[in-house]
XYZ file of C-alpha atoms in Angstrom:
226
model
C -6.783 39.552 -7.867
C -4.308 38.640 -5.026
C -3.962 35.048 -4.260
C -3.223 34.321 -0.658
C -1.057 31.137 -0.004
C -0.466 28.976 2.783
C 2.748 26.690 3.644
C 2.481 23.056 3.895
C 5.268 21.308 5.571
C 6.337 17.664 6.311
C 9.151 16.860 8.701
C 11.862 14.114 8.192
C 14.011 14.119 11.715
C 16.805 11.923 11.942
C 17.994 10.948 15.526
C 21.292 9.524 16.524
C 20.854 6.971 19.176
C 23.342 6.632 22.186
C 24.177 3.241 21.865
C 27.441 1.807 22.741
C 28.209 0.473 19.433
C 26.900 0.996 15.744
C 23.965 -0.625 14.334
C 25.176 -3.614 12.562
C 28.706 -4.234 13.732
C 30.390 -3.955 16.978
C 32.801 -1.010 16.542
C 31.899 1.582 19.480
C 29.998 4.762 18.443
C 32.471 7.457 17.608
C 32.945 10.469 19.526
C 34.073 13.993 18.388
C 37.611 13.807 19.497
C 38.183 10.380 17.662
C 40.497 10.417 14.657
C 38.994 10.027 11.393
C 38.532 6.184 10.089
C 39.462 4.791 13.629
C 36.192 3.283 14.493
C 35.639 1.193 11.412
C 35.665 -2.613 10.707
C 34.748 -4.655 7.593
C 31.310 -4.747 8.235
C 30.761 -0.729 8.562
C 33.047 -0.389 5.754
C 30.934 -2.682 3.607
C 33.955 -4.981 2.459
C 33.183 -8.079 0.210
C 31.962 -10.827 2.659
C 31.425 -9.234 5.822
C 27.831 -9.807 6.986
C 26.066 -7.348 9.512
C 23.978 -8.220 12.703
C 21.662 -5.833 14.210
C 21.881 -4.141 17.344
C 19.187 -4.989 19.812
C 19.385 -2.021 21.764
C 19.041 0.093 19.145
C 15.809 -1.556 17.967
C 14.507 -1.577 21.285
C 15.073 2.378 21.365
C 13.320 2.881 17.893
C 10.371 1.192 19.120
C 10.327 3.157 22.326
C 10.031 6.423 20.213
C 7.386 4.847 18.237
C 5.318 4.008 21.348
C 5.630 7.172 22.677
C 4.367 8.800 19.365
C 1.183 6.748 19.561
C 2.353 4.704 16.673
C 1.298 1.084 15.916
C 4.189 -1.258 16.366
C 4.587 -4.025 13.607
C 5.030 -7.132 15.049
C 6.761 -8.111 11.740
C 9.585 -6.033 10.176
C 12.669 -6.160 8.209
C 15.365 -4.015 6.809
C 15.909 -2.998 3.113
C 18.551 -1.564 1.023
C 18.132 2.131 -0.140
C 20.434 2.415 -3.050
C 22.223 5.518 -3.767
C 26.018 6.460 -4.706
C 27.498 8.955 -2.246
C 31.374 8.945 -1.939
C 30.651 8.559 1.949
C 28.428 5.348 1.602
C 30.965 2.840 1.741
C 28.417 0.041 0.539
C 26.631 1.870 -2.244
C 23.463 1.181 -0.222
C 21.787 2.309 3.373
C 20.464 -0.514 5.305
C 17.013 1.194 6.184
C 13.293 0.166 6.223
C 10.345 1.138 3.938
C 7.642 -1.382 3.527
C 7.236 -2.454 7.338
C 8.903 0.050 9.377
C 8.935 -0.583 13.379
C 6.445 2.294 13.789
C 3.551 3.996 11.816
C 0.509 5.689 11.867
C 1.109 7.543 15.102
C 0.715 11.205 16.093
C 1.820 14.224 18.399
C -0.346 16.589 19.870
C 1.261 20.281 20.292
C 0.091 23.341 21.974
C -0.276 26.624 20.014
C -1.521 29.237 22.454
C -4.787 28.007 23.889
C -5.198 25.376 21.010
C -4.126 21.751 20.740
C -3.194 20.712 16.891
C -2.263 17.108 16.033
C 0.517 16.511 13.797
C 0.443 12.995 11.975
C 3.358 10.791 12.299
C 3.719 8.638 9.164
C 6.435 6.345 10.173
C 9.279 5.631 12.881
C 11.838 3.568 11.135
C 15.240 2.266 12.035
C 18.395 2.923 9.819
C 22.130 3.602 9.611
C 24.232 6.799 9.254
C 26.596 7.430 6.585
C 30.254 8.548 6.719
C 31.263 12.223 6.671
C 32.745 14.375 3.945
C 35.066 17.369 4.814
C 35.906 19.728 2.045
C 39.486 21.382 2.503
C 42.329 22.863 0.882
C 45.523 20.766 0.763
C 48.693 21.741 -0.665
C 46.879 24.486 -2.591
C 44.415 21.953 -4.041
C 40.399 21.692 -3.190
C 39.882 18.139 -2.048
C 37.179 15.998 -0.049
C 38.315 13.847 2.799
C 36.159 11.006 3.892
C 35.893 9.698 7.163
C 33.925 6.529 8.024
C 33.810 6.857 11.694
C 30.150 7.745 11.757
C 29.256 5.187 9.073
C 26.769 2.616 10.507
C 26.122 4.695 13.639
C 22.276 3.788 14.530
C 19.576 6.021 13.275
C 15.705 6.578 13.996
C 13.957 8.415 11.191
C 10.764 9.857 12.163
C 8.706 11.119 9.346
C 5.336 13.424 9.504
C 2.331 14.020 7.588
C 2.418 17.434 5.810
C 0.292 18.787 8.604
C 2.363 21.646 9.664
C 1.411 25.017 8.308
C 4.000 27.685 9.765
C 7.411 27.859 11.006
C 5.704 28.509 14.868
C 4.166 25.208 14.448
C 7.340 23.501 13.154
C 9.069 24.816 15.983
C 6.208 23.714 18.870
C 6.460 20.098 17.046
C 9.916 19.829 16.963
C 10.562 21.211 20.586
C 7.873 18.629 22.026
C 9.658 15.827 20.054
C 13.081 16.600 21.472
C 11.695 16.715 25.091
C 10.350 13.170 24.510
C 13.375 11.849 23.205
C 15.376 13.337 25.743
C 13.098 12.047 28.517
C 12.995 8.615 27.065
C 16.905 8.423 27.345
C 17.416 7.241 23.977
C 19.486 10.177 22.358
C 21.073 13.524 23.889
C 19.130 14.960 20.833
C 21.681 17.850 20.462
C 21.411 19.352 17.147
C 24.526 21.519 17.398
C 26.234 17.860 17.737
C 24.176 16.311 15.054
C 22.256 13.887 17.259
C 18.899 15.743 15.935
C 18.851 16.551 12.220
C 15.872 18.296 10.748
C 14.700 17.958 7.208
C 11.459 19.919 6.343
C 9.561 19.079 2.923
C 7.862 22.420 1.919
C 4.921 23.327 -0.494
C 2.827 26.330 -1.097
C -0.695 26.298 -2.260
C -3.610 28.720 -2.332
C -5.347 29.015 1.019
C -8.626 26.582 0.648
C -7.054 24.273 -1.851
C -6.840 20.781 -0.426
C -4.362 19.164 -2.961
C -0.859 19.409 -2.703
C 1.388 21.005 -5.234
C 3.123 18.757 -7.926
C 6.799 19.909 -6.260
C 8.304 20.286 -2.857
C 11.387 21.767 -1.754
C 13.773 19.834 0.743
C 15.941 21.609 3.267
C 18.611 19.250 4.310
C 20.319 19.072 7.606
C 19.157 21.861 9.619
C 20.582 21.925 13.271
C 18.491 24.762 14.726
C 15.063 25.478 15.600
C 15.785 29.220 14.527
């Protein structure tokens, strides 16, 4: 007996905002031509005693995205520490949101042929980017070089419900989302430059089954609709 399966996909999309300065300090947002570690300060390097203060423009841009995605905007919100230990995370934690994001419980309707499908938006929250690792060979040795220029660049993370059932639906949703972000003017959303990074969470289940499998596979940092 052959069992037919369907794909169940939820998306996490990171959008780099086009603010002039970083999320929690007043360093200028780096360009692709800046030399490594030249756009840093004690705050974005997480040095002892350095205190962050939030970028008002970035928060307003996050709320704009939330409104455009039909989210409920929380009147009270706060930032939290997401602790994990990566070499390119200077502080040992990422300043992010979990319990009370700026926006939640929204949706985006997409067109599939003659049909309209609604993709639920779980949350739209504000956080900061990490540094960047470059793996290279120097003097015959394999090394990892850390550039903290990107550390604390403002990011908006958009998390969907597991409502996507195919690559075609994912592409339609992401294309529409990119158009909205560009129309709002909050980001260029150029994937080849890392302004919009895609992370699908993928499961399989038998057709007709309503529960999700006890696992999922997350594909990190996709930079193409293809």
